[in-house]
């Protein structure tokens, strides 16, 4: 039996967790963008807080992810600002105008291309009308420009300090491999018992305690797939990945092989249920 992990080992594991690195990069990007925004002339410096907001909102684990979500968020912000400016120019200020902008913003937010940032369309439209009252154009330009500044800083920080979750992939594949071995051992035992006519296999509650059975097959496979997909995305536009391309390909090939084994295990479960031997 291996000795229990020491506090130093646990602390190292926590420090290496991708979420810790993401938090550090988000804090760095927010601080830098806040400092830059404060150096800008009015009216930009008045709304300087939108720069760190943009940095945090667009900081994602991968470089490609940050770029993709930055484009989506800026598109949603621009759409919301243009909507508010257009409605205000056409109808003028008023209580009903606010409701109209929110209705149209929620409808436009249904565009799939905006992804999770669809909420920015009605929110930004509302902000332009209410917070930018009398200076709608200046406010909209400051909001979009400072958010873009924060997003640019976030992408820069992510490009300089890219994450590369190779350790997570190794752990996920090892877990999937061990799980498949457990399933195969269980199936071999069950098939052996049923072919010999010694019984009808173990009870469902016993199977659940062992963590085997068909319901327990999909989860580790899906988890490993998500981790490998994340690694492939993290490798794009990542200067650290150039040194580890063979490891990336090996992880991808390893998962495909284990996925094929998982399909064969599914077939064995079907065989166990069909009981073609009578």
PDB file of C-alpha atoms in Angstrom:
ATOM      1  CA  UNK A   1       0.000   0.000   0.000  1.00  0.00           C
ATOM      2  CA  UNK A   2       1.386   3.395  -0.979  1.00  0.00           C
ATOM      3  CA  UNK A   3       1.902   5.948   1.815  1.00  0.00           C
ATOM      4  CA  UNK A   4      -0.697   8.714   2.186  1.00  0.00           C
ATOM      5  CA  UNK A   5       0.148  11.959   0.373  1.00  0.00           C
ATOM      6  CA  UNK A   6       1.948  14.604   2.402  1.00  0.00           C
ATOM      7  CA  UNK A   7       0.724  18.165   2.794  1.00  0.00           C
ATOM      8  CA  UNK A   8       3.379  19.279   0.324  1.00  0.00           C
ATOM      9  CA  UNK A   9       2.127  16.814  -2.280  1.00  0.00           C
ATOM     10  CA  UNK A  10      -1.432  17.977  -1.768  1.00  0.00           C
ATOM     11  CA  UNK A  11      -0.426  21.624  -1.978  1.00  0.00           C
ATOM     12  CA  UNK A  12       1.478  20.968  -5.203  1.00  0.00           C
ATOM     13  CA  UNK A  13      -1.539  19.180  -6.671  1.00  0.00           C
ATOM     14  CA  UNK A  14      -3.781  22.130  -5.799  1.00  0.00           C
ATOM     15  CA  UNK A  15      -1.301  24.641  -7.242  1.00  0.00           C
ATOM     16  CA  UNK A  16      -1.147  22.667 -10.494  1.00  0.00           C
ATOM     17  CA  UNK A  17      -4.909  22.480 -10.872  1.00  0.00           C
ATOM     18  CA  UNK A  18      -5.992  24.242 -14.102  1.00  0.00           C
ATOM     19  CA  UNK A  19      -8.553  26.310 -12.215  1.00  0.00           C
ATOM     20  CA  UNK A  20      -5.839  27.894 -10.098  1.00  0.00           C
ATOM     21  CA  UNK A  21      -3.889  28.886 -13.194  1.00  0.00           C
ATOM     22  CA  UNK A  22      -7.031  30.278 -14.812  1.00  0.00           C
ATOM     23  CA  UNK A  23      -7.780  32.352 -11.705  1.00  0.00           C
ATOM     24  CA  UNK A  24      -4.255  33.764 -11.699  1.00  0.00           C
ATOM     25  CA  UNK A  25      -4.395  34.691 -15.383  1.00  0.00           C
ATOM     26  CA  UNK A  26      -7.814  36.310 -14.963  1.00  0.00           C
ATOM     27  CA  UNK A  27      -6.532  38.393 -12.040  1.00  0.00           C
ATOM     28  CA  UNK A  28      -3.442  39.450 -13.989  1.00  0.00           C
ATOM     29  CA  UNK A  29      -5.461  40.400 -17.078  1.00  0.00           C
ATOM     30  CA  UNK A  30      -7.995  42.349 -14.994  1.00  0.00           C
ATOM     31  CA  UNK A  31      -5.245  44.260 -13.181  1.00  0.00           C
ATOM     32  CA  UNK A  32      -3.373  45.150 -16.371  1.00  0.00           C
ATOM     33  CA  UNK A  33      -6.492  46.225 -18.255  1.00  0.00           C
ATOM     34  CA  UNK A  34      -7.665  48.320 -15.288  1.00  0.00           C
ATOM     35  CA  UNK A  35      -4.316  50.129 -15.156  1.00  0.00           C
ATOM     36  CA  UNK A  36      -4.318  50.777 -18.910  1.00  0.00           C
ATOM     37  CA  UNK A  37      -7.912  52.040 -18.869  1.00  0.00           C
ATOM     38  CA  UNK A  38      -7.126  54.518 -16.098  1.00  0.00           C
ATOM     39  CA  UNK A  39      -4.478  56.123 -18.321  1.00  0.00           C
ATOM     40  CA  UNK A  40      -7.007  56.903 -21.057  1.00  0.00           C
ATOM     41  CA  UNK A  41      -8.624  60.345 -21.391  1.00  0.00           C
ATOM     42  CA  UNK A  42     -12.279  61.029 -20.618  1.00  0.00           C
ATOM     43  CA  UNK A  43     -14.857  59.710 -21.176  1.00  0.00           C
ATOM     44  CA  UNK A  44     -13.020  56.365 -21.344  1.00  0.00           C
ATOM     45  CA  UNK A  45     -11.392  56.720 -17.917  1.00  0.00           C
ATOM     46  CA  UNK A  46     -14.806  57.432 -16.382  1.00  0.00           C
ATOM     47  CA  UNK A  47     -15.912  53.948 -17.379  1.00  0.00           C
ATOM     48  CA  UNK A  48     -12.533  52.272 -16.822  1.00  0.00           C
ATOM     49  CA  UNK A  49     -14.141  49.429 -14.864  1.00  0.00           C
ATOM     50  CA  UNK A  50     -15.450  47.923 -18.099  1.00  0.00           C
ATOM     51  CA  UNK A  51     -11.890  46.970 -19.076  1.00  0.00           C
ATOM     52  CA  UNK A  52     -11.289  44.494 -16.218  1.00  0.00           C
ATOM     53  CA  UNK A  53     -14.850  43.307 -16.686  1.00  0.00           C
ATOM     54  CA  UNK A  54     -14.023  42.446 -20.296  1.00  0.00           C
ATOM     55  CA  UNK A  55     -10.801  40.735 -19.230  1.00  0.00           C
ATOM     56  CA  UNK A  56     -12.540  38.476 -16.722  1.00  0.00           C
ATOM     57  CA  UNK A  57     -15.525  37.754 -18.984  1.00  0.00           C
ATOM     58  CA  UNK A  58     -13.311  36.575 -21.848  1.00  0.00           C
ATOM     59  CA  UNK A  59     -10.654  34.668 -19.902  1.00  0.00           C
ATOM     60  CA  UNK A  60     -11.081  31.012 -20.841  1.00  0.00           C
ATOM     61  CA  UNK A  61      -8.805  28.003 -20.272  1.00  0.00           C
ATOM     62  CA  UNK A  62      -7.524  27.944 -23.869  1.00  0.00           C
ATOM     63  CA  UNK A  63      -6.151  30.592 -26.224  1.00  0.00           C
ATOM     64  CA  UNK A  64      -8.628  29.627 -28.929  1.00  0.00           C
ATOM     65  CA  UNK A  65     -11.456  29.665 -26.397  1.00  0.00           C
ATOM     66  CA  UNK A  66     -10.594  33.198 -25.277  1.00  0.00           C
ATOM     67  CA  UNK A  67     -10.521  34.433 -28.871  1.00  0.00           C
ATOM     68  CA  UNK A  68     -13.796  32.732 -29.781  1.00  0.00           C
ATOM     69  CA  UNK A  69     -15.654  34.003 -26.724  1.00  0.00           C
ATOM     70  CA  UNK A  70     -14.185  37.497 -27.124  1.00  0.00           C
ATOM     71  CA  UNK A  71     -15.612  37.707 -30.639  1.00  0.00           C
ATOM     72  CA  UNK A  72     -18.998  36.465 -29.454  1.00  0.00           C
ATOM     73  CA  UNK A  73     -19.182  38.820 -26.490  1.00  0.00           C
ATOM     74  CA  UNK A  74     -18.122  41.840 -28.540  1.00  0.00           C
ATOM     75  CA  UNK A  75     -20.687  40.951 -31.191  1.00  0.00           C
ATOM     76  CA  UNK A  76     -23.413  40.782 -28.528  1.00  0.00           C
ATOM     77  CA  UNK A  77     -22.311  44.071 -26.951  1.00  0.00           C
ATOM     78  CA  UNK A  78     -22.165  45.836 -30.311  1.00  0.00           C
ATOM     79  CA  UNK A  79     -25.576  44.485 -31.270  1.00  0.00           C
ATOM     80  CA  UNK A  80     -27.108  45.647 -27.992  1.00  0.00           C
ATOM     81  CA  UNK A  81     -25.546  49.106 -28.269  1.00  0.00           C
ATOM     82  CA  UNK A  82     -26.648  49.572 -31.890  1.00  0.00           C
ATOM     83  CA  UNK A  83     -30.154  48.430 -30.996  1.00  0.00           C
ATOM     84  CA  UNK A  84     -30.429  50.984 -28.189  1.00  0.00           C
ATOM     85  CA  UNK A  85     -29.024  53.796 -30.331  1.00  0.00           C
ATOM     86  CA  UNK A  86     -31.380  52.973 -33.205  1.00  0.00           C
ATOM     87  CA  UNK A  87     -34.507  52.800 -31.031  1.00  0.00           C
ATOM     88  CA  UNK A  88     -33.532  55.973 -29.157  1.00  0.00           C
ATOM     89  CA  UNK A  89     -32.939  57.830 -32.419  1.00  0.00           C
ATOM     90  CA  UNK A  90     -36.260  56.659 -33.841  1.00  0.00           C
ATOM     91  CA  UNK A  91     -38.541  57.103 -30.827  1.00  0.00           C
ATOM     92  CA  UNK A  92     -36.649  59.352 -28.443  1.00  0.00           C
ATOM     93  CA  UNK A  93     -36.351  58.862 -24.668  1.00  0.00           C
ATOM     94  CA  UNK A  94     -39.212  57.333 -22.728  1.00  0.00           C
ATOM     95  CA  UNK A  95     -40.275  54.583 -20.389  1.00  0.00           C
ATOM     96  CA  UNK A  96     -41.745  52.442 -23.157  1.00  0.00           C
ATOM     97  CA  UNK A  97     -38.499  52.666 -25.126  1.00  0.00           C
ATOM     98  CA  UNK A  98     -36.719  50.776 -22.357  1.00  0.00           C
ATOM     99  CA  UNK A  99     -39.226  47.939 -22.565  1.00  0.00           C
ATOM    100  CA  UNK A 100     -39.001  47.837 -26.353  1.00  0.00           C
ATOM    101  CA  UNK A 101     -35.203  47.611 -26.287  1.00  0.00           C
ATOM    102  CA  UNK A 102     -35.327  44.779 -23.759  1.00  0.00           C
ATOM    103  CA  UNK A 103     -37.902  42.852 -25.821  1.00  0.00           C
ATOM    104  CA  UNK A 104     -35.937  43.249 -29.045  1.00  0.00           C
ATOM    105  CA  UNK A 105     -32.670  42.523 -27.230  1.00  0.00           C
ATOM    106  CA  UNK A 106     -33.954  39.250 -25.815  1.00  0.00           C
ATOM    107  CA  UNK A 107     -35.232  38.242 -29.255  1.00  0.00           C
ATOM    108  CA  UNK A 108     -31.927  39.089 -30.949  1.00  0.00           C
ATOM    109  CA  UNK A 109     -30.112  37.270 -28.162  1.00  0.00           C
ATOM    110  CA  UNK A 110     -31.576  34.073 -29.559  1.00  0.00           C
ATOM    111  CA  UNK A 111     -28.944  34.087 -32.298  1.00  0.00           C
ATOM    112  CA  UNK A 112     -26.919  30.905 -31.856  1.00  0.00           C
ATOM    113  CA  UNK A 113     -23.715  32.592 -32.953  1.00  0.00           C
ATOM    114  CA  UNK A 114     -23.698  34.621 -29.721  1.00  0.00           C
ATOM    115  CA  UNK A 115     -23.466  31.506 -27.551  1.00  0.00           C
ATOM    116  CA  UNK A 116     -23.605  32.108 -23.802  1.00  0.00           C
ATOM    117  CA  UNK A 117     -23.084  35.852 -24.311  1.00  0.00           C
ATOM    118  CA  UNK A 118     -26.611  36.398 -25.645  1.00  0.00           C
ATOM    119  CA  UNK A 119     -27.577  38.064 -22.373  1.00  0.00           C
ATOM    120  CA  UNK A 120     -25.327  41.017 -23.228  1.00  0.00           C
ATOM    121  CA  UNK A 121     -27.694  42.160 -26.003  1.00  0.00           C
ATOM    122  CA  UNK A 122     -30.612  43.305 -23.808  1.00  0.00           C
ATOM    123  CA  UNK A 123     -28.356  44.230 -20.869  1.00  0.00           C
ATOM    124  CA  UNK A 124     -26.087  46.503 -22.914  1.00  0.00           C
ATOM    125  CA  UNK A 125     -29.088  48.012 -24.675  1.00  0.00           C
ATOM    126  CA  UNK A 126     -30.617  48.796 -21.285  1.00  0.00           C
ATOM    127  CA  UNK A 127     -27.355  50.256 -19.970  1.00  0.00           C
ATOM    128  CA  UNK A 128     -26.947  52.506 -23.004  1.00  0.00           C
ATOM    129  CA  UNK A 129     -30.422  53.955 -22.502  1.00  0.00           C
ATOM    130  CA  UNK A 130     -30.365  54.277 -18.709  1.00  0.00           C
ATOM    131  CA  UNK A 131     -26.728  54.868 -17.725  1.00  0.00           C
ATOM    132  CA  UNK A 132     -25.783  56.730 -20.878  1.00  0.00           C
ATOM    133  CA  UNK A 133     -28.835  58.954 -20.856  1.00  0.00           C
ATOM    134  CA  UNK A 134     -28.060  62.097 -22.811  1.00  0.00           C
ATOM    135  CA  UNK A 135     -24.666  60.711 -23.898  1.00  0.00           C
ATOM    136  CA  UNK A 136     -25.732  57.391 -25.372  1.00  0.00           C
ATOM    137  CA  UNK A 137     -23.175  57.310 -28.168  1.00  0.00           C
ATOM    138  CA  UNK A 138     -20.232  58.175 -25.893  1.00  0.00           C
ATOM    139  CA  UNK A 139     -21.340  55.585 -23.359  1.00  0.00           C
ATOM    140  CA  UNK A 140     -21.802  52.861 -25.994  1.00  0.00           C
ATOM    141  CA  UNK A 141     -18.392  53.583 -27.510  1.00  0.00           C
ATOM    142  CA  UNK A 142     -16.723  53.558 -24.084  1.00  0.00           C
ATOM    143  CA  UNK A 143     -18.439  50.313 -23.057  1.00  0.00           C
ATOM    144  CA  UNK A 144     -17.584  48.440 -26.255  1.00  0.00           C
ATOM    145  CA  UNK A 145     -14.085  49.901 -26.538  1.00  0.00           C
ATOM    146  CA  UNK A 146     -13.063  49.222 -22.940  1.00  0.00           C
ATOM    147  CA  UNK A 147     -14.560  45.735 -23.014  1.00  0.00           C
ATOM    148  CA  UNK A 148     -12.543  45.088 -26.179  1.00  0.00           C
ATOM    149  CA  UNK A 149      -9.439  46.405 -24.409  1.00  0.00           C
ATOM    150  CA  UNK A 150      -9.968  43.957 -21.553  1.00  0.00           C
ATOM    151  CA  UNK A 151     -10.587  41.120 -23.994  1.00  0.00           C
ATOM    152  CA  UNK A 152      -7.386  41.943 -25.880  1.00  0.00           C
ATOM    153  CA  UNK A 153      -5.387  41.923 -22.641  1.00  0.00           C
ATOM    154  CA  UNK A 154      -6.969  38.584 -21.664  1.00  0.00           C
ATOM    155  CA  UNK A 155      -6.010  37.055 -25.005  1.00  0.00           C
ATOM    156  CA  UNK A 156      -2.488  38.417 -24.646  1.00  0.00           C
ATOM    157  CA  UNK A 157      -2.071  36.974 -21.155  1.00  0.00           C
ATOM    158  CA  UNK A 158      -3.482  33.655 -22.325  1.00  0.00           C
ATOM    159  CA  UNK A 159      -1.099  33.576 -25.282  1.00  0.00           C
ATOM    160  CA  UNK A 160       1.915  34.340 -23.078  1.00  0.00           C
ATOM    161  CA  UNK A 161       0.879  31.924 -20.311  1.00  0.00           C
ATOM    162  CA  UNK A 162      -1.074  29.190 -22.102  1.00  0.00           C
ATOM    163  CA  UNK A 163      -2.468  26.230 -20.220  1.00  0.00           C
ATOM    164  CA  UNK A 164      -1.698  22.700 -21.357  1.00  0.00           C
ATOM    165  CA  UNK A 165      -3.621  20.055 -19.355  1.00  0.00           C
ATOM    166  CA  UNK A 166      -1.561  17.011 -20.289  1.00  0.00           C
ATOM    167  CA  UNK A 167      -1.601  15.677 -16.703  1.00  0.00           C
ATOM    168  CA  UNK A 168      -5.392  15.725 -16.629  1.00  0.00           C
ATOM    169  CA  UNK A 169      -5.505  13.677 -19.825  1.00  0.00           C
ATOM    170  CA  UNK A 170      -3.115  11.089 -18.404  1.00  0.00           C
ATOM    171  CA  UNK A 171      -5.288  10.754 -15.313  1.00  0.00           C
ATOM    172  CA  UNK A 172      -8.531  10.519 -17.291  1.00  0.00           C
ATOM    173  CA  UNK A 173      -7.152   7.861 -19.638  1.00  0.00           C
ATOM    174  CA  UNK A 174      -5.730   5.882 -16.717  1.00  0.00           C
ATOM    175  CA  UNK A 175      -9.116   6.003 -15.000  1.00  0.00           C
ATOM    176  CA  UNK A 176     -10.909   4.881 -18.153  1.00  0.00           C
ATOM    177  CA  UNK A 177      -8.405   2.076 -18.683  1.00  0.00           C
ATOM    178  CA  UNK A 178      -8.815   0.822 -15.117  1.00  0.00           C
ATOM    179  CA  UNK A 179     -12.589   1.043 -15.426  1.00  0.00           C
ATOM    180  CA  UNK A 180     -12.621  -1.014 -18.616  1.00  0.00           C
ATOM    181  CA  UNK A 181     -10.463  -3.660 -16.948  1.00  0.00           C
ATOM    182  CA  UNK A 182     -12.981  -3.874 -14.088  1.00  0.00           C
ATOM    183  CA  UNK A 183     -15.844  -4.233 -16.558  1.00  0.00           C
ATOM    184  CA  UNK A 184     -14.047  -6.974 -18.486  1.00  0.00           C
ATOM    185  CA  UNK A 185     -13.228  -8.920 -15.320  1.00  0.00           C
ATOM    186  CA  UNK A 186     -16.825  -8.629 -14.179  1.00  0.00           C
ATOM    187  CA  UNK A 187     -18.157  -9.742 -17.578  1.00  0.00           C
ATOM    188  CA  UNK A 188     -15.753 -12.674 -17.727  1.00  0.00           C
ATOM    189  CA  UNK A 189     -16.933 -13.840 -14.314  1.00  0.00           C
ATOM    190  CA  UNK A 190     -20.602 -13.419 -15.197  1.00  0.00           C
ATOM    191  CA  UNK A 191     -20.286 -15.191 -18.538  1.00  0.00           C
ATOM    192  CA  UNK A 192     -18.370 -18.018 -16.922  1.00  0.00           C
ATOM    193  CA  UNK A 193     -21.053 -18.504 -14.247  1.00  0.00           C
ATOM    194  CA  UNK A 194     -23.941 -18.393 -16.681  1.00  0.00           C
ATOM    195  CA  UNK A 195     -22.349 -20.673 -19.243  1.00  0.00           C
ATOM    196  CA  UNK A 196     -21.619 -23.213 -16.505  1.00  0.00           C
ATOM    197  CA  UNK A 197     -25.172 -22.933 -15.248  1.00  0.00           C
ATOM    198  CA  UNK A 198     -24.037 -22.113 -11.714  1.00  0.00           C
ATOM    199  CA  UNK A 199     -26.381 -19.162 -11.343  1.00  0.00           C
ATOM    200  CA  UNK A 200     -27.790 -16.091 -12.923  1.00  0.00           C
ATOM    201  CA  UNK A 201     -25.043 -13.687 -11.962  1.00  0.00           C
ATOM    202  CA  UNK A 202     -24.792 -11.233  -9.140  1.00  0.00           C
ATOM    203  CA  UNK A 203     -27.640  -9.160  -7.778  1.00  0.00           C
ATOM    204  CA  UNK A 204     -27.985  -5.576  -9.031  1.00  0.00           C
ATOM    205  CA  UNK A 205     -27.140  -4.095  -5.629  1.00  0.00           C
ATOM    206  CA  UNK A 206     -23.878  -6.035  -5.541  1.00  0.00           C
ATOM    207  CA  UNK A 207     -23.046  -4.854  -9.058  1.00  0.00           C
ATOM    208  CA  UNK A 208     -23.687  -1.249  -8.017  1.00  0.00           C
ATOM    209  CA  UNK A 209     -21.317  -1.568  -5.059  1.00  0.00           C
ATOM    210  CA  UNK A 210     -18.571  -2.832  -7.349  1.00  0.00           C
ATOM    211  CA  UNK A 211     -19.007   0.131  -9.708  1.00  0.00           C
ATOM    212  CA  UNK A 212     -19.509  -2.083 -12.739  1.00  0.00           C
ATOM    213  CA  UNK A 213     -22.484  -2.812 -14.952  1.00  0.00           C
ATOM    214  CA  UNK A 214     -23.635  -0.987 -18.074  1.00  0.00           C
ATOM    215  CA  UNK A 215     -24.679   2.290 -16.330  1.00  0.00           C
ATOM    216  CA  UNK A 216     -21.115   2.784 -15.081  1.00  0.00           C
ATOM    217  CA  UNK A 217     -19.537   2.518 -18.530  1.00  0.00           C
ATOM    218  CA  UNK A 218     -20.626   5.778 -20.152  1.00  0.00           C
ATOM    219  CA  UNK A 219     -19.483   8.268 -17.491  1.00  0.00           C
ATOM    220  CA  UNK A 220     -15.701   7.592 -17.512  1.00  0.00           C
ATOM    221  CA  UNK A 221     -15.753   7.430 -21.311  1.00  0.00           C
ATOM    222  CA  UNK A 222     -17.511  10.791 -21.587  1.00  0.00           C
ATOM    223  CA  UNK A 223     -15.152  12.312 -19.006  1.00  0.00           C
ATOM    224  CA  UNK A 224     -12.080  11.121 -20.901  1.00  0.00           C
ATOM    225  CA  UNK A 225     -13.542  12.371 -24.187  1.00  0.00           C
ATOM    226  CA  UNK A 226     -14.131  15.840 -22.735  1.00  0.00           C
ATOM    227  CA  UNK A 227     -10.592  16.028 -21.350  1.00  0.00           C
ATOM    228  CA  UNK A 228      -9.016  14.890 -24.632  1.00  0.00           C
ATOM    229  CA  UNK A 229     -11.145  17.351 -26.637  1.00  0.00           C
ATOM    230  CA  UNK A 230     -10.061  20.104 -24.262  1.00  0.00           C
ATOM    231  CA  UNK A 231      -6.416  19.127 -24.760  1.00  0.00           C
ATOM    232  CA  UNK A 232      -6.789  19.274 -28.548  1.00  0.00           C
ATOM    233  CA  UNK A 233      -8.294  22.750 -28.323  1.00  0.00           C
ATOM    234  CA  UNK A 234      -5.625  23.855 -25.845  1.00  0.00           C
ATOM    235  CA  UNK A 235      -2.926  22.730 -28.282  1.00  0.00           C
ATOM    236  CA  UNK A 236      -4.125  25.169 -30.954  1.00  0.00           C
ATOM    237  CA  UNK A 237      -2.267  28.507 -31.034  1.00  0.00           C
ATOM    238  CA  UNK A 238      -0.307  27.301 -28.010  1.00  0.00           C
ATOM    239  CA  UNK A 239       3.447  27.803 -28.008  1.00  0.00           C
ATOM    240  CA  UNK A 240       3.880  25.212 -25.221  1.00  0.00           C
ATOM    241  CA  UNK A 241       2.145  22.542 -27.275  1.00  0.00           C
ATOM    242  CA  UNK A 242       4.865  22.510 -29.933  1.00  0.00           C
ATOM    243  CA  UNK A 243       7.156  20.585 -27.594  1.00  0.00           C
ATOM    244  CA  UNK A 244       4.452  18.049 -26.757  1.00  0.00           C
ATOM    245  CA  UNK A 245       2.816  17.272 -30.104  1.00  0.00           C
ATOM    246  CA  UNK A 246       3.783  13.559 -29.926  1.00  0.00           C
ATOM    247  CA  UNK A 247       2.152  13.350 -26.485  1.00  0.00           C
ATOM    248  CA  UNK A 248      -1.004  15.024 -27.834  1.00  0.00           C
ATOM    249  CA  UNK A 249      -1.226  12.544 -30.704  1.00  0.00           C
ATOM    250  CA  UNK A 250      -0.542   9.655 -28.328  1.00  0.00           C
ATOM    251  CA  UNK A 251      -3.341  10.810 -26.018  1.00  0.00           C
ATOM    252  CA  UNK A 252      -5.750  11.091 -28.934  1.00  0.00           C
ATOM    253  CA  UNK A 253      -4.811   7.649 -30.272  1.00  0.00           C
ATOM    254  CA  UNK A 254      -4.976   6.162 -26.781  1.00  0.00           C
ATOM    255  CA  UNK A 255      -8.481   7.463 -26.223  1.00  0.00           C
ATOM    256  CA  UNK A 256      -9.670   6.168 -29.599  1.00  0.00           C
ATOM    257  CA  UNK A 257      -8.323   2.721 -28.749  1.00  0.00           C
ATOM    258  CA  UNK A 258     -10.016   2.728 -25.340  1.00  0.00           C
ATOM    259  CA  UNK A 259     -13.231   3.990 -26.920  1.00  0.00           C
ATOM    260  CA  UNK A 260     -13.221   1.004 -29.281  1.00  0.00           C
ATOM    261  CA  UNK A 261     -12.696  -1.293 -26.299  1.00  0.00           C
ATOM    262  CA  UNK A 262     -15.673   0.377 -24.645  1.00  0.00           C
ATOM    263  CA  UNK A 263     -17.851  -0.450 -27.657  1.00  0.00           C
ATOM    264  CA  UNK A 264     -16.763  -4.079 -27.435  1.00  0.00           C
ATOM    265  CA  UNK A 265     -17.627  -4.086 -23.732  1.00  0.00           C
ATOM    266  CA  UNK A 266     -21.090  -2.773 -24.673  1.00  0.00           C
ATOM    267  CA  UNK A 267     -21.459  -5.720 -27.055  1.00  0.00           C
ATOM    268  CA  UNK A 268     -20.533  -8.109 -24.250  1.00  0.00           C
ATOM    269  CA  UNK A 269     -23.188  -6.571 -22.003  1.00  0.00           C
ATOM    270  CA  UNK A 270     -25.709  -7.085 -24.822  1.00  0.00           C
ATOM    271  CA  UNK A 271     -24.597 -10.707 -25.059  1.00  0.00           C
ATOM    272  CA  UNK A 272     -25.001 -11.122 -21.308  1.00  0.00           C
ATOM    273  CA  UNK A 273     -28.555  -9.749 -21.473  1.00  0.00           C
ATOM    274  CA  UNK A 274     -29.608 -11.730 -24.564  1.00  0.00           C
ATOM    275  CA  UNK A 275     -28.307 -15.044 -23.149  1.00  0.00           C
ATOM    276  CA  UNK A 276     -28.172 -16.805 -26.532  1.00  0.00           C
ATOM    277  CA  UNK A 277     -27.040 -20.011 -24.795  1.00  0.00           C
ATOM    278  CA  UNK A 278     -30.510 -20.426 -23.316  1.00  0.00           C
TER     279      UNK A 278
END
